CSV table of C-alpha atoms and ligand atoms in Angstrom, one decimal:
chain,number,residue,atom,x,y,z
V,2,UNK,CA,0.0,0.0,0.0
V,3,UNK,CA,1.5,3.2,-1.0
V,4,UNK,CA,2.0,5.8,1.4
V,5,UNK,CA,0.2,9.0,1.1
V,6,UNK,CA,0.6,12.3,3.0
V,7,UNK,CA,-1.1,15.4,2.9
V,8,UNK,CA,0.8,18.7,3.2
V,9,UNK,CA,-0.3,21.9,4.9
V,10,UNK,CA,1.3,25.4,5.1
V,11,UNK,CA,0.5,28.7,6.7
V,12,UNK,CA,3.2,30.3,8.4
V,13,UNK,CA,3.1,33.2,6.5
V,14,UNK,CA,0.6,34.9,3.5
V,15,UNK,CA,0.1,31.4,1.4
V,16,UNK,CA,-2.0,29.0,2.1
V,17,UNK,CA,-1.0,25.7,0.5
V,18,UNK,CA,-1.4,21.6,0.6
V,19,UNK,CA,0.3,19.3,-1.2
V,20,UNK,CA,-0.1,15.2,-1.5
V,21,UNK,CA,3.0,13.5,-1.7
V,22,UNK,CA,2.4,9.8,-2.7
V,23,UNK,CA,5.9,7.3,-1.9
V,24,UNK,CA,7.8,10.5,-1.9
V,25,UNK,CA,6.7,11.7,-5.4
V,26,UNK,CA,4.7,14.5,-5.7
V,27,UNK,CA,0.8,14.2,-6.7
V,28,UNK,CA,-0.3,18.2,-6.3
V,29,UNK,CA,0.8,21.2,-4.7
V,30,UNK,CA,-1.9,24.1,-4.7
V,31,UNK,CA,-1.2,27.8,-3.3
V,32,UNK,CA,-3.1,30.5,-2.8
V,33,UNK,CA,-1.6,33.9,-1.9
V,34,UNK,CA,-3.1,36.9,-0.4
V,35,UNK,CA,-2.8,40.2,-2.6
V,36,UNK,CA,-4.8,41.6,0.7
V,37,UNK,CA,-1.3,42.9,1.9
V,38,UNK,CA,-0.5,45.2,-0.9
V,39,UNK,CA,-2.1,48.2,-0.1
V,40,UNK,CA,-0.3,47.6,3.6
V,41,UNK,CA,3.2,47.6,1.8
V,42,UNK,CA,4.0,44.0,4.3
V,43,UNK,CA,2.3,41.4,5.2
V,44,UNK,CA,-1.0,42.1,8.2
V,45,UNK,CA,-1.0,39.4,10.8
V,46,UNK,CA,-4.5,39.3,11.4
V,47,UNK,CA,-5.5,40.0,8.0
V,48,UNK,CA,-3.7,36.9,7.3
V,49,UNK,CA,-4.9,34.8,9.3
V,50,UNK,CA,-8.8,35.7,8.3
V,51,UNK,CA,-7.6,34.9,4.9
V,52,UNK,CA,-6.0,31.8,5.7
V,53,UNK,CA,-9.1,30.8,7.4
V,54,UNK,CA,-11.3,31.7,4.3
V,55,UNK,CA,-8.5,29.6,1.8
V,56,UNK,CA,-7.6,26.3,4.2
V,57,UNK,CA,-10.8,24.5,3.0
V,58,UNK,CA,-10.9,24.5,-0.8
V,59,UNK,CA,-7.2,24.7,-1.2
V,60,UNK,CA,-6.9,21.3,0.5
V,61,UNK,CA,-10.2,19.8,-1.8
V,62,UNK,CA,-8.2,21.0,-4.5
V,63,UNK,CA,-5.0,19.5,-3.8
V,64,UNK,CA,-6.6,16.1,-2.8
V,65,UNK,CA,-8.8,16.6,-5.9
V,66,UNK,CA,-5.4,17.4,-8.4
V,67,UNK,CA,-3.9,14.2,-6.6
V,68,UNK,CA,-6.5,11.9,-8.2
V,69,UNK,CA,-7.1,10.6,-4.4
V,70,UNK,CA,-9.5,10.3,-1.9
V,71,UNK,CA,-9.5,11.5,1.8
V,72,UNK,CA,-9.4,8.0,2.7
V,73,UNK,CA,-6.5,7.7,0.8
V,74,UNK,CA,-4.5,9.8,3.4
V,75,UNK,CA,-1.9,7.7,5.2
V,76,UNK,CA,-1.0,10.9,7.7
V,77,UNK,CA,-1.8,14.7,7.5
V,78,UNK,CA,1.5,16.9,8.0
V,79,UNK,CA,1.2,20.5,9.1
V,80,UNK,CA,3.9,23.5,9.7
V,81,UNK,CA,3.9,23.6,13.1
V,82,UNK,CA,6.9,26.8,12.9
V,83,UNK,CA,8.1,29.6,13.0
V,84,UNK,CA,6.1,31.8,11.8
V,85,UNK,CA,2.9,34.1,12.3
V,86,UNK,CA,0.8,32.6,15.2
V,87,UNK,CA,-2.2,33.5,13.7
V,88,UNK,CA,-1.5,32.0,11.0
V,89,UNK,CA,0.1,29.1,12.2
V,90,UNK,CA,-3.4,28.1,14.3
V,91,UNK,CA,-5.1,28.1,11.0
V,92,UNK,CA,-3.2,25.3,9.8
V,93,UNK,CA,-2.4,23.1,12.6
V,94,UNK,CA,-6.0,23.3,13.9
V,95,UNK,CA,-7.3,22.5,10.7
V,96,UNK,CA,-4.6,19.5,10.0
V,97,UNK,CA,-6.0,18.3,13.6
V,98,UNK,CA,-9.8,18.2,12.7
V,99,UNK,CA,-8.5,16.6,9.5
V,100,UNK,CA,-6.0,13.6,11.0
V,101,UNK,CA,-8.8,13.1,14.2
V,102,UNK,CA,-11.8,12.6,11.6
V,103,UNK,CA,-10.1,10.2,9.5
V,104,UNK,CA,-8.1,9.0,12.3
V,105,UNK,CA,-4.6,8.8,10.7
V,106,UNK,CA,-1.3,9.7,12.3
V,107,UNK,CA,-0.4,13.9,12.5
V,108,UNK,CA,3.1,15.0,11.7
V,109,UNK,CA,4.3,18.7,13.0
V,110,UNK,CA,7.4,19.7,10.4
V,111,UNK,CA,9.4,22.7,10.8
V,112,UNK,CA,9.2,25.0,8.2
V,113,UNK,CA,13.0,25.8,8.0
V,114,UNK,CA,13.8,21.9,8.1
V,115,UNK,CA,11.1,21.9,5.3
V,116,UNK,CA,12.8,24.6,2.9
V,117,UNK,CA,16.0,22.7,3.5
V,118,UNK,CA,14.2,19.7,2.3
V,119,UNK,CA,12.6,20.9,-0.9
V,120,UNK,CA,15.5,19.5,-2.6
V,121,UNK,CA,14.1,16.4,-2.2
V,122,UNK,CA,11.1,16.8,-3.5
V,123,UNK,CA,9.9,14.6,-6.6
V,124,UNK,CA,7.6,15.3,-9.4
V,125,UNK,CA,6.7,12.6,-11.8
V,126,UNK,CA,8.0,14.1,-14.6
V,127,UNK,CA,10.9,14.9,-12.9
V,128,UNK,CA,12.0,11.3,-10.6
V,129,UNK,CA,15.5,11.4,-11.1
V,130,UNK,CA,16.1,14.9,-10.3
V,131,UNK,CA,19.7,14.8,-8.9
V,132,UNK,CA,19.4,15.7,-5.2
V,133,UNK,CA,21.9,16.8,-2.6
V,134,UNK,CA,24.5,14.4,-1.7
V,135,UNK,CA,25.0,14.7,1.9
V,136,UNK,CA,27.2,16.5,3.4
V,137,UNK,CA,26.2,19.8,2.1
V,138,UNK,CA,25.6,23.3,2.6
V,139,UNK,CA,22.3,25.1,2.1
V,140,UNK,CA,21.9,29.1,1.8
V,141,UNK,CA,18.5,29.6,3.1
V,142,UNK,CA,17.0,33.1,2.0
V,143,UNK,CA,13.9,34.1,2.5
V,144,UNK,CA,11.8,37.5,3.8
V,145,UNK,CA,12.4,36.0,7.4
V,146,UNK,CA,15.6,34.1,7.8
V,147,UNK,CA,19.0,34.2,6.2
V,148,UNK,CA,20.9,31.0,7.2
V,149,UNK,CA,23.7,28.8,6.5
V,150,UNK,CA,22.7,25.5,7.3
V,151,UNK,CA,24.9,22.5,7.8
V,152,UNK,CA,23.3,19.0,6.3
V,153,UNK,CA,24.3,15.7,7.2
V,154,UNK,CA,21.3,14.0,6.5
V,155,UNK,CA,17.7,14.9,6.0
V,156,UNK,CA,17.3,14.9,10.1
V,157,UNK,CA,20.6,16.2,11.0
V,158,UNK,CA,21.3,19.4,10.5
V,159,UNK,CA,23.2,22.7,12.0
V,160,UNK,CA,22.3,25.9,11.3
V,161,UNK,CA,26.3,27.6,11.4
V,162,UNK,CA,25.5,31.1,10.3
V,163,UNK,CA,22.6,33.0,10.4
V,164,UNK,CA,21.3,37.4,10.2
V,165,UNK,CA,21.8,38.7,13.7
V,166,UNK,CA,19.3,41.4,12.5
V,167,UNK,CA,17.2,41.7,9.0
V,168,UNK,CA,16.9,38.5,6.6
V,169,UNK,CA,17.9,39.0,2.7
V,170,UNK,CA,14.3,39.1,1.7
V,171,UNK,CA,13.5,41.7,4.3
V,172,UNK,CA,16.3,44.1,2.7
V,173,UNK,CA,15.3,44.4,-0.4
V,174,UNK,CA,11.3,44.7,0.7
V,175,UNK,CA,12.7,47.6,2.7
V,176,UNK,CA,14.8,49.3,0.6
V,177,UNK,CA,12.3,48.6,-2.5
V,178,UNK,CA,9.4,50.7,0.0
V,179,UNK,CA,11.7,53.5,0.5
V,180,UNK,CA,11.6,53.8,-3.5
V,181,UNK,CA,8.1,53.0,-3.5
V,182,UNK,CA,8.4,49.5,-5.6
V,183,UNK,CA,5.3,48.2,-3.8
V,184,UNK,CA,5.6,44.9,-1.7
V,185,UNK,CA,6.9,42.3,-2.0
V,186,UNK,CA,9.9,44.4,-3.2
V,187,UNK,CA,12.4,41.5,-4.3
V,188,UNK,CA,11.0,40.5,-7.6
V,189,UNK,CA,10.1,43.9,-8.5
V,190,UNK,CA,14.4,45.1,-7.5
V,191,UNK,CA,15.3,41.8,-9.5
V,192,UNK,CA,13.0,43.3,-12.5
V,193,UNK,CA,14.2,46.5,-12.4
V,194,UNK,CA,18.2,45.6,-11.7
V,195,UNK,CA,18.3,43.6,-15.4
V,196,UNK,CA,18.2,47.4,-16.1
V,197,UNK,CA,21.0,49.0,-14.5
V,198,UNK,CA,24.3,49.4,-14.0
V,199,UNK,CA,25.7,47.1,-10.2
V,200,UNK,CA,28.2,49.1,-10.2
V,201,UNK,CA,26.6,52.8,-10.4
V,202,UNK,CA,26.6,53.0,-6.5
V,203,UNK,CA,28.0,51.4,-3.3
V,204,UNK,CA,26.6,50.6,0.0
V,205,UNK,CA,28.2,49.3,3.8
V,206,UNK,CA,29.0,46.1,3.3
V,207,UNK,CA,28.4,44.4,6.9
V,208,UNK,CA,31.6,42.9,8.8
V,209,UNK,CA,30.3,40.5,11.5
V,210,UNK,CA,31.5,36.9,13.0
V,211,UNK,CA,32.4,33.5,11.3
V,212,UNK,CA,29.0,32.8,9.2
V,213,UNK,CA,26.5,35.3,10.6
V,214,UNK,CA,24.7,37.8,8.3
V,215,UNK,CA,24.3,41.6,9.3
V,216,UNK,CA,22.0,43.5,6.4
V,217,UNK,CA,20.6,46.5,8.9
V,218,UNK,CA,24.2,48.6,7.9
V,219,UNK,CA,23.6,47.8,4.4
V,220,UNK,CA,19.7,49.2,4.5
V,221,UNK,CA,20.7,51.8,6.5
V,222,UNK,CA,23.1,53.2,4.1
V,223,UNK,CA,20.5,52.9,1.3
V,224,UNK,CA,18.5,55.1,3.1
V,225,UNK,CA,21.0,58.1,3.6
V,226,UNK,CA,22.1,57.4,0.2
V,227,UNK,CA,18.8,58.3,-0.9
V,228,UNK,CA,18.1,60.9,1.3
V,229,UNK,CA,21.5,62.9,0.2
V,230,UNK,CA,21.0,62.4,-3.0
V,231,UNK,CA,17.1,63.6,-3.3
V,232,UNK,CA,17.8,66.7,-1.5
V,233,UNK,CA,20.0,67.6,-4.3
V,234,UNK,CA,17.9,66.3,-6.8
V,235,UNK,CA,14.0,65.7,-6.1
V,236,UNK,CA,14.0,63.0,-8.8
V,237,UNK,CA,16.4,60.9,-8.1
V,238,UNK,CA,14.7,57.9,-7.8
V,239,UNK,CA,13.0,58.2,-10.9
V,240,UNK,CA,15.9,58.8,-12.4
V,241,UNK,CA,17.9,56.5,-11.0
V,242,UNK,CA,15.8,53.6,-10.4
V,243,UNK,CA,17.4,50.8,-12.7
V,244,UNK,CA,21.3,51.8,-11.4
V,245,UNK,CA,19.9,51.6,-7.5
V,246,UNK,CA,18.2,48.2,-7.7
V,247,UNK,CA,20.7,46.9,-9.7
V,248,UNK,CA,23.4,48.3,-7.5
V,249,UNK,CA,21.6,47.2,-4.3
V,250,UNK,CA,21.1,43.4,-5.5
V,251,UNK,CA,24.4,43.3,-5.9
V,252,UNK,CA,25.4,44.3,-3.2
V,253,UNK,CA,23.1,41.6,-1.3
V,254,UNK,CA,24.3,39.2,-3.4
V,255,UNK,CA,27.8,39.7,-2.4
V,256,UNK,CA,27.7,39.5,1.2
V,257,UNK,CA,25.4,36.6,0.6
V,258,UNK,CA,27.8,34.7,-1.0
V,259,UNK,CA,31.1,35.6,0.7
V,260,UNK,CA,29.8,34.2,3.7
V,261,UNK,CA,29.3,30.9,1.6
V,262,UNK,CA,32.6,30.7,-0.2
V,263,UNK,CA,34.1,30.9,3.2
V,264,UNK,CA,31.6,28.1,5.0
V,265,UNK,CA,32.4,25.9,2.3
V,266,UNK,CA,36.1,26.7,2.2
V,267,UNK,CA,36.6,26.3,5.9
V,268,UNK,CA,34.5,23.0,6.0
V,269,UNK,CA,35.7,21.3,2.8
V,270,UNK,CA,32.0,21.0,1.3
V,271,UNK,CA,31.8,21.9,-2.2
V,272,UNK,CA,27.8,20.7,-2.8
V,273,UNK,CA,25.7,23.5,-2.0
V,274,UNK,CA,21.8,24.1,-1.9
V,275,UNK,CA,19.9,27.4,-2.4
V,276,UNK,CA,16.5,27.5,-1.0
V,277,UNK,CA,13.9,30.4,0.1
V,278,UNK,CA,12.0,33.0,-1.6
V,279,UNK,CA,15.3,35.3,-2.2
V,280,UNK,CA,16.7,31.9,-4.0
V,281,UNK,CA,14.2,33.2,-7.2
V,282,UNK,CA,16.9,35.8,-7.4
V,283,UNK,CA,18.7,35.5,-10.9
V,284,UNK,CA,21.8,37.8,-9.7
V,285,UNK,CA,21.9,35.1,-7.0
V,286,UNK,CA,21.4,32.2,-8.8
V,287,UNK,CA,24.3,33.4,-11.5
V,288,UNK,CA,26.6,33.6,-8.9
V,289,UNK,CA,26.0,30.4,-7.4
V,290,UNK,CA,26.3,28.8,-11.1
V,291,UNK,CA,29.5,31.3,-11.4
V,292,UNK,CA,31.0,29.7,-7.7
V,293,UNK,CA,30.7,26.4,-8.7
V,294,UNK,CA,32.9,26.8,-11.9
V,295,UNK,CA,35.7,28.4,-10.0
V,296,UNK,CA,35.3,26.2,-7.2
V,297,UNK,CA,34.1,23.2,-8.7
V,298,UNK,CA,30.7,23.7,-7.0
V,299,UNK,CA,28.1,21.1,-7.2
V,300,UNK,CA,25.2,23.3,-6.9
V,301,UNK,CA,21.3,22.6,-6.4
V,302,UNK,CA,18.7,24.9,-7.3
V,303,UNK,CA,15.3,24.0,-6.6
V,304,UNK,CA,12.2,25.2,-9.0
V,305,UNK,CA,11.0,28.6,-8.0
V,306,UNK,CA,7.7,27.0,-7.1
V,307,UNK,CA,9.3,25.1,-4.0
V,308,UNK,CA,11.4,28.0,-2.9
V,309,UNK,CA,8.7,30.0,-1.6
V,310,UNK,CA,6.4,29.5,0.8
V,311,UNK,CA,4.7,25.8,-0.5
V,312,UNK,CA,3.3,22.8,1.2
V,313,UNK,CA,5.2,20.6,-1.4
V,314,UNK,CA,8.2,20.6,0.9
V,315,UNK,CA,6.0,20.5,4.1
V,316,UNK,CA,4.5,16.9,2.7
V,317,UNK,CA,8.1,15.7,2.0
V,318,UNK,CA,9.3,16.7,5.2
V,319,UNK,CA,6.0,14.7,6.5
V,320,UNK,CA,7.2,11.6,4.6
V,321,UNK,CA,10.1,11.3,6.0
V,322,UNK,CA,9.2,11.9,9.5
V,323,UNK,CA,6.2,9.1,8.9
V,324,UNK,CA,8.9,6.5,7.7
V,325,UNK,CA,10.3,7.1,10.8
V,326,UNK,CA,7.4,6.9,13.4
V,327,UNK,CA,8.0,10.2,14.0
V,328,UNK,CA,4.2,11.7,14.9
V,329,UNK,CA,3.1,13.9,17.2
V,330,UNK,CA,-0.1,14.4,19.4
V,331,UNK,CA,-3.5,15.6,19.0
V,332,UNK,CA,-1.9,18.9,22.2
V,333,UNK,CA,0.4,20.5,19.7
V,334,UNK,CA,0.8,23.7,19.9
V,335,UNK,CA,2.1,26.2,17.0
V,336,UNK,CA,5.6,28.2,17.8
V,337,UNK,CA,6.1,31.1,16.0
V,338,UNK,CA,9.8,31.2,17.0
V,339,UNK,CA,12.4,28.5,16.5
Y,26,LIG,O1,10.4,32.2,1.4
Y,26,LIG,P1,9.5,33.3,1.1
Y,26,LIG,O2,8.5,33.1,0.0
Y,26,LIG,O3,8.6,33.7,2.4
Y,26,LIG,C1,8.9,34.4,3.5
Y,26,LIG,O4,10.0,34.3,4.1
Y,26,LIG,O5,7.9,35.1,3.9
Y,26,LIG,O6,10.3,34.6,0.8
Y,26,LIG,C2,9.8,35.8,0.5
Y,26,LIG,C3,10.9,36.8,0.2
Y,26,LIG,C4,10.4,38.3,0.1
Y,26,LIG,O7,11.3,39.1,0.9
Y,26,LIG,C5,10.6,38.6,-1.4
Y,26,LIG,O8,10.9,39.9,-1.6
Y,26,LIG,C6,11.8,37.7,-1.7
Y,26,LIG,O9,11.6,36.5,-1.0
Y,26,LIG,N1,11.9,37.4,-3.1
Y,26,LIG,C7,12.9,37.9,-3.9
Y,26,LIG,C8,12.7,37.5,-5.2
Y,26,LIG,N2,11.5,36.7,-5.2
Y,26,LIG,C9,11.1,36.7,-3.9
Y,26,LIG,N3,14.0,38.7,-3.6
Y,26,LIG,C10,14.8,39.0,-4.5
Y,26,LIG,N4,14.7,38.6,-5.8
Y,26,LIG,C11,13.6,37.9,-6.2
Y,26,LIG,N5,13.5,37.5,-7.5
């Protein structure tokens, strides 16, 4: 009898399931929430509401795209953390109802541990997919965490680096507001940088310990840059708009992947793994595919659907964890910090 698990994530502003059949990959359905826009980030409570509204037909849909039925369901895995609590309730509650009805085994997955494990993640027309050899390195980048993580297998891992203040994602959201790109800022700074020129203008470059990530210097400077430069000339941004994003993305990207060259110099690992929202970046991605030619890199990518938010990586994780044993009980409780 195959084994069937049903993904479920809504840490943040997606709501999304997933059915993962003998590790393959049957659906993965997401819903975002444009509700945020006018709000230039992401409303806690307004999230939650929408969750609330989404969790019911985008989990028919998913076990509807799978070709399965409820009854199908071998376990029901949930993100348990971090994330928005709010949010978070949502989806654990619902997984709850779901696992206690059909009275199947519930698996809590963390959602970092779930990015990691993307790479995993098989699609039928994609089985043989090459995936991480262990040990390796993954550069986790998303709106909330900026990480290098450690891998020795898929339940062993360290996280050796990490932002002691913003994440990657959250400097270019804040830096694209101040030139009033809209959120979420990345995509549109990625859009805009194909533009301009990276090397038009320069930012602080953060100088912190071993691994660890600083970007708060780097948005800072951003900032005064700006303001300097629009009280001498009110257009500025207009004007300038291409040369800043491009210049700011690479400047990201750089400390980004100095960090990395050094983690994988000092440890002797030469595979390494991208994975977050940030990892959509193509300045970032080119620089990974340009480290492993001078450094004779193996490098994973993931698709850019299971870099964001997605409950395709919450149902692998689930899989794992259910060839294990590994459940937990009907008194879990959400955590919105690691
Ligand atoms: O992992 P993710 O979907 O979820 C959260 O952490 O909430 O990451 C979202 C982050 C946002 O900060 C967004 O601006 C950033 O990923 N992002 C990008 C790009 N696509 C998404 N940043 C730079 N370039 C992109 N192409």
């Amino acid at each position: 009898m195959s084994t069937v698990i049903l993904g479920i994530e809504s840490s943040c502003d997606d709501t999304s399931a997933a059915v993962v059949s003998d590790g393959v990959l049957l659906s993965n359905v997401i819903a975002g929430q444009s509700v945020h826009e006018a709000y230039g980030g992401v409303v806690p409570e307004l999230a939650s509401r929408a969750h609330q509204q989404n969790i019911v037909p985008v989990v028919s849909e998913a076990i509807r795209r799978a070709g399965i039925e409820r009854g199908n369901l071998s376990a029901v895995a949930f993100t348990r953390g971090p994330g928005l609590l709010g949010s978070l309730l949502v989806g654990v509650s619902f997984a709850k109802g779901l696992a206690a009805s059909l009275e199947i085994p519930l698996i809590d997955v963390n959602h970092l541990h779930a990015h990691v494990l993307a790479h995993f993640i098989r699609t039928a027309e994609e089985v043989d997919r090459p995936q991480p050899r262990f040990p390796f390195l993954c550069l986790l980048v998303s709106g909330g965490n900026s990480q290098i993580i450690r891998v020795d297998s898929p339940f062993e891992m360290e996280i050796i680096g990490r932002t002691i203040d913003d994440a990657a994602g959250e400097a270019f959201d804040k830096c694209a507001k101040v030139m009033g790109l809209g959120y979420p800022g990345g995509p549109v700074v990625n859009r805009l940088a194909a533009e301009g020129n990276p090397s038009a203008f320069s930012f602080a470059k953060p100088n912190v310990a071993a691994y660890d990530y600083s970007f708060s210097g780097l948005k800072t400077s951003f900032l005064y840059t700006l303001r300097d430069r629009l009280a001498l000339e009110p257009d500025f941004v207009e004007r300038h708009k291409a040369d800043l994003c491009a210049s700011l993305q690479a400047c990201i990207v750089e400390v980004l992947m100095r960090k990395l060259r050094k983690a994988a110099k000092d440890l002797r690992i030469a595979e390494v793994a991208l994975a977050g929202g940030v990892s959509a970046n193509s300045a970032l991605r080119e620089s990974l595919r340009a480290h492993a030619q001078q450094f004779g890199w193996t490098i994973h990518i993931p698709p850019i659907q299971f870099t964001t938010d997605n409950a395709a990586m919450v149902a692998i994780t689930g899989h794992y964890k259910y060839l294990r044993g590994d459940f937990c009980s009907m008194d879990v409780q959400p955590y919105a910090r690691v």
